[in-house]
CSV table of C-alpha atoms in Angstrom, one decimal:
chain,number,residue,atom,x,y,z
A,128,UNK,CA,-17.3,-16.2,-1.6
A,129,UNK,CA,-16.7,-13.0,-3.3
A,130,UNK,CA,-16.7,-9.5,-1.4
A,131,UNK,CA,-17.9,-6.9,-2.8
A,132,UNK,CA,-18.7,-3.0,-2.5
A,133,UNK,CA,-21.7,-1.9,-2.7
A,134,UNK,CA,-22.7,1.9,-3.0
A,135,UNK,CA,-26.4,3.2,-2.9
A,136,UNK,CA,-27.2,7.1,-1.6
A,137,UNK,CA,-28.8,6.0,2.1
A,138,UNK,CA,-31.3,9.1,1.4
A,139,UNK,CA,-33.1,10.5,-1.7
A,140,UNK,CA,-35.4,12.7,-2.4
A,141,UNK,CA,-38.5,11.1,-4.4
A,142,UNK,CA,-37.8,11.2,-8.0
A,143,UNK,CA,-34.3,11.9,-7.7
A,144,UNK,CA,-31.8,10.0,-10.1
A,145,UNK,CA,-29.5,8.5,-8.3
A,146,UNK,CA,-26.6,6.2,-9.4
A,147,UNK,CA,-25.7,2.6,-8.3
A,148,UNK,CA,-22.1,1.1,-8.3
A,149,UNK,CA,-20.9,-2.3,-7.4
A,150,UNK,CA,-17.2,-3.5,-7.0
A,151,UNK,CA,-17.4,-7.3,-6.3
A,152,UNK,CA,-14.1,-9.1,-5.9
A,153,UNK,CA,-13.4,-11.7,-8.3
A,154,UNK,CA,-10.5,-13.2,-10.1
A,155,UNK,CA,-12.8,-13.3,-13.7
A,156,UNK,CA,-10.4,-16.4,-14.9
A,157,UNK,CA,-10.7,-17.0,-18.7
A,158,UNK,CA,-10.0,-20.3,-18.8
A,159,UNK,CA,-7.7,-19.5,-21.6
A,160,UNK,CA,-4.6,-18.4,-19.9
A,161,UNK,CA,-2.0,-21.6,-19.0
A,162,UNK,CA,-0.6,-21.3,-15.5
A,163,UNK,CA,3.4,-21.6,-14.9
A,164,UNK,CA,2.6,-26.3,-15.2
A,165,UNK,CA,1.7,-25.1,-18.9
A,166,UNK,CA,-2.2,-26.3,-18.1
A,167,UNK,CA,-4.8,-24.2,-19.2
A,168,UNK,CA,-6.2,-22.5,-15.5
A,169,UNK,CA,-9.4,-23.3,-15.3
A,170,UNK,CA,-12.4,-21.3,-16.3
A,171,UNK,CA,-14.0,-19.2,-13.4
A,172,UNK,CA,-15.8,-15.9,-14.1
A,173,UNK,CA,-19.5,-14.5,-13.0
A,174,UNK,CA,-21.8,-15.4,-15.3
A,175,UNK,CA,-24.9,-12.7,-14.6
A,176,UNK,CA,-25.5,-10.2,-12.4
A,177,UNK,CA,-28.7,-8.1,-11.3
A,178,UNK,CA,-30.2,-5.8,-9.4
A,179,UNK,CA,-34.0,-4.9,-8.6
A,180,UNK,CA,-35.2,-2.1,-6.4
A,181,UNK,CA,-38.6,-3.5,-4.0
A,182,UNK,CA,-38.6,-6.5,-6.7
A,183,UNK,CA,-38.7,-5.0,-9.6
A,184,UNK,CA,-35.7,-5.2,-12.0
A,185,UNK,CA,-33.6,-2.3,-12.4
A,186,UNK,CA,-30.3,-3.7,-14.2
A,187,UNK,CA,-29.4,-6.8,-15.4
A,188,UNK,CA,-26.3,-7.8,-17.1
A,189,UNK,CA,-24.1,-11.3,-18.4
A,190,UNK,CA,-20.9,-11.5,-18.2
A,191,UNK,CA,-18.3,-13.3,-20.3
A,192,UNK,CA,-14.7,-14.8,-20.5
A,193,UNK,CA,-13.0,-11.3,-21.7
A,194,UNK,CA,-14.4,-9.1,-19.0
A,195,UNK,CA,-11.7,-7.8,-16.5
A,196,UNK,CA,-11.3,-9.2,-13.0
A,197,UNK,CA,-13.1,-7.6,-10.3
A,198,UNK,CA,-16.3,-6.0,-12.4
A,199,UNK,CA,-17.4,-2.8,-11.6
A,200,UNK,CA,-21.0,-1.8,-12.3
A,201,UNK,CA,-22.5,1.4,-12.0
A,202,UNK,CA,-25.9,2.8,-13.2
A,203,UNK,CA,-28.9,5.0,-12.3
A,204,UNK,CA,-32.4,4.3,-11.0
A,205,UNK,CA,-35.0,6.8,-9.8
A,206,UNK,CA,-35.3,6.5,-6.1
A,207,UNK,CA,-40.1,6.2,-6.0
A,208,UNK,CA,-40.1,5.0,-2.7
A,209,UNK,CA,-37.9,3.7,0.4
A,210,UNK,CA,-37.4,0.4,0.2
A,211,UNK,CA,-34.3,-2.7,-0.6
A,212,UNK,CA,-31.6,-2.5,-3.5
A,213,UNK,CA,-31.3,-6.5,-4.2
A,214,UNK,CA,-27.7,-7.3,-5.8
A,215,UNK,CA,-27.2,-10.8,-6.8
A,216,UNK,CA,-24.5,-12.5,-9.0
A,217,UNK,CA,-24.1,-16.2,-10.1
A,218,UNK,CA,-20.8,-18.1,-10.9
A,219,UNK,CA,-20.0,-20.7,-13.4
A,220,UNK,CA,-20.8,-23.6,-10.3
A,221,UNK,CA,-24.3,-21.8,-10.7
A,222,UNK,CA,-23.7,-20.4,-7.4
A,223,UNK,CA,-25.6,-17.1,-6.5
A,224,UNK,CA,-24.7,-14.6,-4.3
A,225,UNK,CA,-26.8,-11.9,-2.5
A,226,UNK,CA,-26.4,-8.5,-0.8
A,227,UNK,CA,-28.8,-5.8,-0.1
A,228,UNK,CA,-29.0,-1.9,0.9
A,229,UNK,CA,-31.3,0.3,1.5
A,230,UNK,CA,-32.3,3.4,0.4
A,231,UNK,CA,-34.4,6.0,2.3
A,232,UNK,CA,-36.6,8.2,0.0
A,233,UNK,CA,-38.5,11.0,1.6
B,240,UNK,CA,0.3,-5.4,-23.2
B,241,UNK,CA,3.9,-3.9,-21.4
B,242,UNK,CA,6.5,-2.3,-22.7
B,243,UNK,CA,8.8,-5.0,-22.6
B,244,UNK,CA,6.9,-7.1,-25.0
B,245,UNK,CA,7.3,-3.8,-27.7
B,246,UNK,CA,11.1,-4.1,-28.7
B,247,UNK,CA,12.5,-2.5,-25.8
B,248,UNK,CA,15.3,-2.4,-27.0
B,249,UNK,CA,14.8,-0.2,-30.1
B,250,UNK,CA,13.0,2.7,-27.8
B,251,UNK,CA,16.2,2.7,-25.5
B,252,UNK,CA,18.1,3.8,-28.1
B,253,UNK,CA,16.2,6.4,-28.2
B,254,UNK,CA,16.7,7.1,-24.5
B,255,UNK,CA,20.2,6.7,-24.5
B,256,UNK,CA,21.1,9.3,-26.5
B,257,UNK,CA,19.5,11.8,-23.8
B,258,UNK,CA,21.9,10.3,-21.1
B,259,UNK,CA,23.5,13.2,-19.5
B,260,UNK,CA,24.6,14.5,-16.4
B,261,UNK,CA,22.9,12.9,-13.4
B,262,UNK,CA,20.6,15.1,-11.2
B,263,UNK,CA,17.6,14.8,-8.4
B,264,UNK,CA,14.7,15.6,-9.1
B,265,UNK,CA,14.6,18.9,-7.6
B,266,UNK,CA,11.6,19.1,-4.9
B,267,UNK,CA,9.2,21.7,-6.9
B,268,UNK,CA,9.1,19.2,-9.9
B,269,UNK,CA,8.3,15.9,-8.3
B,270,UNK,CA,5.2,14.3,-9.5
B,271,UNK,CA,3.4,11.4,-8.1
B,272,UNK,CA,2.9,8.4,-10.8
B,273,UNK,CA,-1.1,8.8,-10.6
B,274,UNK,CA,-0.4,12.3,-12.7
B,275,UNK,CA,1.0,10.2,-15.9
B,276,UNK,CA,-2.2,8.2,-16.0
B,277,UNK,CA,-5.1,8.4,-18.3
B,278,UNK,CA,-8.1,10.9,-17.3
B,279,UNK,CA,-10.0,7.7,-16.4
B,280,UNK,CA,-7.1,5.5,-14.3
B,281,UNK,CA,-7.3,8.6,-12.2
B,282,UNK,CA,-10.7,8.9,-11.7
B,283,UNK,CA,-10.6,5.2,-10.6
B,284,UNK,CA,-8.4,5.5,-8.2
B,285,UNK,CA,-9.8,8.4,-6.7
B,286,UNK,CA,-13.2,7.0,-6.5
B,287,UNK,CA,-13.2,4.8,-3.5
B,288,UNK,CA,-16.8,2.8,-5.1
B,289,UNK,CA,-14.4,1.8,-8.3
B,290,UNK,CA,-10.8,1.7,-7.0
B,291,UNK,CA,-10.4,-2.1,-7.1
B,292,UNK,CA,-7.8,-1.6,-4.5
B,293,UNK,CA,-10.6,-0.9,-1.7
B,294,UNK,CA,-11.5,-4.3,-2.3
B,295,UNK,CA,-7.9,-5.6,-1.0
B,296,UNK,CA,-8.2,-2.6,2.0
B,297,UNK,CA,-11.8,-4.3,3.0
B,298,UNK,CA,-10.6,-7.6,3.3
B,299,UNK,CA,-7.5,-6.8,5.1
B,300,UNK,CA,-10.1,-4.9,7.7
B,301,UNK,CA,-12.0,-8.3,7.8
B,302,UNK,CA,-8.1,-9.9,8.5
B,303,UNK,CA,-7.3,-7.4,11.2
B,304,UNK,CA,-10.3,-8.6,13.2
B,305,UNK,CA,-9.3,-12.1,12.9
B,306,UNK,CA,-7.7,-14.6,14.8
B,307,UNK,CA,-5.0,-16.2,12.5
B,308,UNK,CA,-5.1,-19.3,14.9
B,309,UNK,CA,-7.4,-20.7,17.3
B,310,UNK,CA,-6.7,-18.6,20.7
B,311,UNK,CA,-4.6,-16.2,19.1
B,312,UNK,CA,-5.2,-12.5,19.2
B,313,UNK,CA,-6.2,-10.9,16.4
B,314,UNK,CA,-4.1,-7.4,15.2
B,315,UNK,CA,-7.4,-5.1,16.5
B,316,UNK,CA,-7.0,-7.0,19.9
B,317,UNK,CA,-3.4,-5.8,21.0
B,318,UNK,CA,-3.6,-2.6,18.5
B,319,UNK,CA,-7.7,-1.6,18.8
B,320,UNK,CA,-8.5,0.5,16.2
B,321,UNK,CA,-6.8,0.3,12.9
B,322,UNK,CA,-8.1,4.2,12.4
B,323,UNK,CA,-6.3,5.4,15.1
B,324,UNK,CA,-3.4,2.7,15.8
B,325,UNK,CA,-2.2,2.7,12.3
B,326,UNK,CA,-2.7,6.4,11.6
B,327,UNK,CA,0.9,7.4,10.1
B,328,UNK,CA,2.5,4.2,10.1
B,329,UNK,CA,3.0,3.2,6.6
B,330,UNK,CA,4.2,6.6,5.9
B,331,UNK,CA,7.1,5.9,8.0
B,332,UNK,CA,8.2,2.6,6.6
B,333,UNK,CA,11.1,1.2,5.9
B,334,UNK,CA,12.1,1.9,9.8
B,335,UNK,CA,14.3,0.1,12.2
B,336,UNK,CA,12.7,-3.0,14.1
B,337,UNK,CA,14.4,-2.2,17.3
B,338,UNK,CA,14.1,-5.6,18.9
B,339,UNK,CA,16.0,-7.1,15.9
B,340,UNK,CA,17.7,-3.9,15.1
B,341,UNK,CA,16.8,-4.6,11.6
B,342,UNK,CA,15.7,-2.1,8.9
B,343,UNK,CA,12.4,-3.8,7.9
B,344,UNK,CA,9.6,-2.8,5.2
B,345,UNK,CA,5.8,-2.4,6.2
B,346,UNK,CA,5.1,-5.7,5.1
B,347,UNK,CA,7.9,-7.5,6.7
B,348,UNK,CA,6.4,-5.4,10.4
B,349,UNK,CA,3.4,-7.3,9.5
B,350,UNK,CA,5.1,-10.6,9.6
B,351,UNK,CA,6.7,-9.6,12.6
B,352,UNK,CA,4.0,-9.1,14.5
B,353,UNK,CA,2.2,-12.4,12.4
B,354,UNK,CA,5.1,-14.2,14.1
B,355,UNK,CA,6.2,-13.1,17.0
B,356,UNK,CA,3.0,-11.4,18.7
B,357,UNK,CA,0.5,-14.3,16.5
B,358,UNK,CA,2.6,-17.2,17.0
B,359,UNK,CA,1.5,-17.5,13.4
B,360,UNK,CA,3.8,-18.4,9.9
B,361,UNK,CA,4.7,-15.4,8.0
B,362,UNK,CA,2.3,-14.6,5.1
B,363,UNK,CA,4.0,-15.3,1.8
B,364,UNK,CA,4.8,-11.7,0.1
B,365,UNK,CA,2.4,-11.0,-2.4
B,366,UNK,CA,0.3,-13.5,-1.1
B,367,UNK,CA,-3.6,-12.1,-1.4
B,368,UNK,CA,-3.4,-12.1,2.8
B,369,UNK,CA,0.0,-9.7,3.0
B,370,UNK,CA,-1.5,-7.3,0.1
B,371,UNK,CA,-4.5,-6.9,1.8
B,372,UNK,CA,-3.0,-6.1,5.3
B,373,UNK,CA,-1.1,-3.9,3.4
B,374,UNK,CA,-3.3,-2.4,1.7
B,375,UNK,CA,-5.6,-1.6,4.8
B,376,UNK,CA,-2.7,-0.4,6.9
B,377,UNK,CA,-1.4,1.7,4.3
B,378,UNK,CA,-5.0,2.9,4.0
B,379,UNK,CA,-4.8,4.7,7.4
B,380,UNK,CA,-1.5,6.7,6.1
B,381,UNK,CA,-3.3,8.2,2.8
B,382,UNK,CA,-2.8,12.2,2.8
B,383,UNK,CA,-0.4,12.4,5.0
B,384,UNK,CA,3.1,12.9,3.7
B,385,UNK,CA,5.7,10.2,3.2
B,386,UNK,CA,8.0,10.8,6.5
B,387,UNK,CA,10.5,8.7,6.6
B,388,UNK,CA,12.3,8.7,10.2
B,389,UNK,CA,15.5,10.2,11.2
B,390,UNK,CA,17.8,7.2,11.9
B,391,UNK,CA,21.6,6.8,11.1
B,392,UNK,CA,20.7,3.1,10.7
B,393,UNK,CA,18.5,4.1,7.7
B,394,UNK,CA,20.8,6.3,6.1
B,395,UNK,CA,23.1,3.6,5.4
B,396,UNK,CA,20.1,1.4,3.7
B,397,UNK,CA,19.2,4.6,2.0
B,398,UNK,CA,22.7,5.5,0.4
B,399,UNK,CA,22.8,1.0,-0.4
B,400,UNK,CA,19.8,2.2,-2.2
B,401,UNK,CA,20.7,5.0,-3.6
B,402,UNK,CA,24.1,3.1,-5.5
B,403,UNK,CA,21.4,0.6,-6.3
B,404,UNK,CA,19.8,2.8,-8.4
B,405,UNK,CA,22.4,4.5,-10.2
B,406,UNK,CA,24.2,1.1,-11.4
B,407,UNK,CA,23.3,0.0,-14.6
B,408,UNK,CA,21.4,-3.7,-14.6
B,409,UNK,CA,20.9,-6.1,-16.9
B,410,UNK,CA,21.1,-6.7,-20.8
B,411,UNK,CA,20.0,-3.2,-21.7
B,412,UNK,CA,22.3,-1.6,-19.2
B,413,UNK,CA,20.2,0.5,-18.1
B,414,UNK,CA,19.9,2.3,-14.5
B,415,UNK,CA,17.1,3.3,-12.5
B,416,UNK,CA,18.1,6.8,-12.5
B,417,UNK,CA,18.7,7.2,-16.3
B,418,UNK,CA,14.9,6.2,-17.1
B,419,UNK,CA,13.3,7.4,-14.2
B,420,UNK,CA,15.2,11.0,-13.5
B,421,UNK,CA,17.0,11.7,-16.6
B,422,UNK,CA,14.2,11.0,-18.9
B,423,UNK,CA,11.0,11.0,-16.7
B,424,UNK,CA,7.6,12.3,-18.9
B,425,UNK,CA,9.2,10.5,-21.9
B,426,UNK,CA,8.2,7.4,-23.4
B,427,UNK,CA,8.8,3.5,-23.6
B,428,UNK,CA,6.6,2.4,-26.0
B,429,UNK,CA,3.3,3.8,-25.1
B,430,UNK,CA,4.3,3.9,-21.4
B,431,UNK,CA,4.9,7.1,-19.9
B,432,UNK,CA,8.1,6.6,-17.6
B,433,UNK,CA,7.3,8.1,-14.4
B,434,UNK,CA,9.7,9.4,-11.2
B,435,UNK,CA,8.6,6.4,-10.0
B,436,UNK,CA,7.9,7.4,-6.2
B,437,UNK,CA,7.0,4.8,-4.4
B,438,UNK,CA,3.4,6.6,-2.2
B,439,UNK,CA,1.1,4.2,-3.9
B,440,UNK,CA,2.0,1.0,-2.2
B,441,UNK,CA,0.6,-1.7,-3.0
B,442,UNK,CA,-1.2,-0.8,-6.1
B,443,UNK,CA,-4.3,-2.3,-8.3
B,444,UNK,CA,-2.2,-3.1,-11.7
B,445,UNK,CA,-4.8,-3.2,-14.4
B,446,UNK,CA,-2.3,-5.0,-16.1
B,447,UNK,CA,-1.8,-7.6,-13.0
B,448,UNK,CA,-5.3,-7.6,-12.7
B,449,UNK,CA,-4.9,-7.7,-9.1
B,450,UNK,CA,-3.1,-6.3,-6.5
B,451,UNK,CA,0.8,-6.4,-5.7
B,452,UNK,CA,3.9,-5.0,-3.9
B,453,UNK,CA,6.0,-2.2,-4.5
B,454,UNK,CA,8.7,-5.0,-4.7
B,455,UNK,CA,6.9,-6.8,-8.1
B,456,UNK,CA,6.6,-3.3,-9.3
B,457,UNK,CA,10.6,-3.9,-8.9
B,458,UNK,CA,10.9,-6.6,-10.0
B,459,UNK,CA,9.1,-5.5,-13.5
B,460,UNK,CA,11.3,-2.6,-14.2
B,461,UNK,CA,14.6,-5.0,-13.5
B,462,UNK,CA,13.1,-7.9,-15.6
B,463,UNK,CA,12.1,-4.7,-18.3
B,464,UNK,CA,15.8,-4.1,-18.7
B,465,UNK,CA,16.7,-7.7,-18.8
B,466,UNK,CA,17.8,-8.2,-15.6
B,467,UNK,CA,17.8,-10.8,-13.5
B,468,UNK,CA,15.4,-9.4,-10.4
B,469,UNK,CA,16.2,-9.4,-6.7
B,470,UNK,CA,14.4,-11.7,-4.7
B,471,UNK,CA,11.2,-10.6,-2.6
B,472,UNK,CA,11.9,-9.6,0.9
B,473,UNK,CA,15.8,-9.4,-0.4
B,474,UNK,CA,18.0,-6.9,1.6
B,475,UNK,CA,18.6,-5.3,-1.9
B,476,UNK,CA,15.1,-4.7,-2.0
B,477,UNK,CA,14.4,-3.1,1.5
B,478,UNK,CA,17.3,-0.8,0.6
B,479,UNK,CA,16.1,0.3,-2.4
B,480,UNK,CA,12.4,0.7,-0.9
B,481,UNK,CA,14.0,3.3,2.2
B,482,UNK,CA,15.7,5.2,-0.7
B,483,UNK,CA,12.5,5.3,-2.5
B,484,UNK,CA,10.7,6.4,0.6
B,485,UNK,CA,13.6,9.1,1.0
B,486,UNK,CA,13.1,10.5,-2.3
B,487,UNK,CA,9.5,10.7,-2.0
B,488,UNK,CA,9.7,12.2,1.4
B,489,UNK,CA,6.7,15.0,2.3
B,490,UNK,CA,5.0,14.0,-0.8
B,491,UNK,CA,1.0,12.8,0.2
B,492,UNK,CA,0.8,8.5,0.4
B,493,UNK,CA,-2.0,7.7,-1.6
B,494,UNK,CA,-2.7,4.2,-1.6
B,495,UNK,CA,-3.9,1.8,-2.4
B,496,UNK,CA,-3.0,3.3,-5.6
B,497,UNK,CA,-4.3,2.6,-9.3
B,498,UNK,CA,-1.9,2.0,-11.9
B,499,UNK,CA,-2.5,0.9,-15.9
């Protein structure tokens, strides 16, 4: 299962904008390149990955065959109230990963 | 896309008519590799939220609280605290194993240990497990300077090394020296040829796409001239790192660097 690294500001003041980022570990395999047999290695890459803030969805992106190992997101939200930063991902098995934070708004 | 794939050949030429007398790079002039990237390859690698190499350093925490084996002892149960226990270390490497009396590099003092303290088989160099142990330990060396230790034992390696890198290799007949002191801040292709100090190690290649060694960093440049590379782990290779290390010596470690 991929690790990743996940940064969120642990306090904010309400209204503040305040940016995201996400480094998940992946290898992002085309499916294109041939290994050192000459066969094609097969295709494995993230297909999708979100993030809502207390449910609601604040990012949302798909991902494709050209984008570089290891994908790095970062973006900005406006911290309204204290509450859970839900990150999820999905492979090409359809498998979905999950990892929260949370983010303290006074 | 690398420089060897652009007609090499053709840009040497270039380069070889600025072959002149051999020098050091005097102290006051050396620059470390992260100051001939891109604006934005630097802000990566200074960003510890988008330097893909704290991806390797997180999972070699995760391996340093692990038992390789069923009842053995992890690395944080002999050493504790990487923080603390590993502070400095990878700044001093190459060093003499004294047990073996061997001069090793910081991943072949990880194997040791893997082996002899783990009962455990050696990891593979630039296996994904080795980087990242690597990469963690290293981790706990960044800022201070490169210092590598005082030992007659070394200084032999270090002048092996130092021959090393002033014969010419491969096809192109080129040495390390002539591209990397005589003609540093010029360029091979589109590649800016760095000094090529070695206070990165290992790096996050965007070109890799991954992590790897200061030995496949090596092994590139040899291959780039059309050379036949040492092998991994090869006494040639450990000689040339403790020269490396002597010629970046006092300058700040900074890995896990981030190079294009």
């Amino acid at each position: 299962m991929a690790r990743a690294l996940i940064n969120v500001p642990a306090k904010a003041k309400r209204g503040e904008i305040v940016e995201v980022k996400v480094l998940i570990s992946h290898p992002m395999e085309t499916g294109f390149r041939m290994g050192p047999d000459g066969k094609f290695i097969q295709r494995e890459i993230l297909k999708s990955f979100a993030c809502t803030y207390d449910g609601e969805a604040v990012f949302s992106a798909d991902l494709h065959p050209a984008m570089s190992a290891n994908p790095f997101f970062a973006f900005n939200m406006v911290a309204s109230q204290s509450g859970v930063v839900t990150f999820s991902w999905t492979d090409d098995k359809d498998q979905t990963q999950v990892q929260t934070a949370k983010i303290d708004v006074e | 896309m690398s420089w060897r794939a652009r007609g090499l050949a053709l840009a040497l030429l270039g380069l070889a008519g600025a072959v002149g007398a051999r020098a050091d790079i005097p102290a006051g002039e050396r620059k470390s590799g992260a100051l001939f990237m891109s604006k934005q390859t630097q802000a990566m690698q200074a960003d510890d939220t988008a330097n893909p190499g704290m991806l390797a350093a997180a999972e070699g925490e995760g391996l340093w609280n692990a038992s390789p084996a069923p009842g053995g002892k992890s690395c944080a149960q002999c050493h504790g605290a990487a923080e603390t226990a590993m502070k400095g270390v990878a700044a001093r490497y190459p060093a003499v194993h004294e047990a073996s009396g061997r001069v090793v590099d910081l991943d072949g003092r990880i194997n040791v240990c893997r082996q002899e303290k783990q009962n455990a088989s050696p990891l593979a160099r630039e296996s994904r497990e080795l980087l990242a142990l690597s990469a963690y330990v290293g981790l706990q060396s960044r800022g201070l300077a490169v210092a590598p230790p005082d030992d007659a034992r070394l200084a032999a390696a270090r002048e092996r090394g130092r021959a090393l890198w002033e014969t010419r290799m491969g096809q192109l007949n080129f040495s390390c020296a002539q591209c990397h002191d005589d003609n540093w801040g010029k360029h091979l292709g589109s590649a800016p040829i760095p000094q090529a100090h070695a206070n990165a190690y290992p790096i996050y290649r965007l070109e890799w796409q991954g992590m790897g060694s200061l030995q496949r960093r090596l092994r590139n440049c040899m291959s780039g001239v059309r050379g036949e590379p040492f092998a991994l782990g090869s006494p040639e290779f450990i000689d040339l790192e403790a020269f490396l290390a002597a010629r970046a010596q006092g300058m700040p470690v900074e890995t896990p660097g981030v190079r294009p």
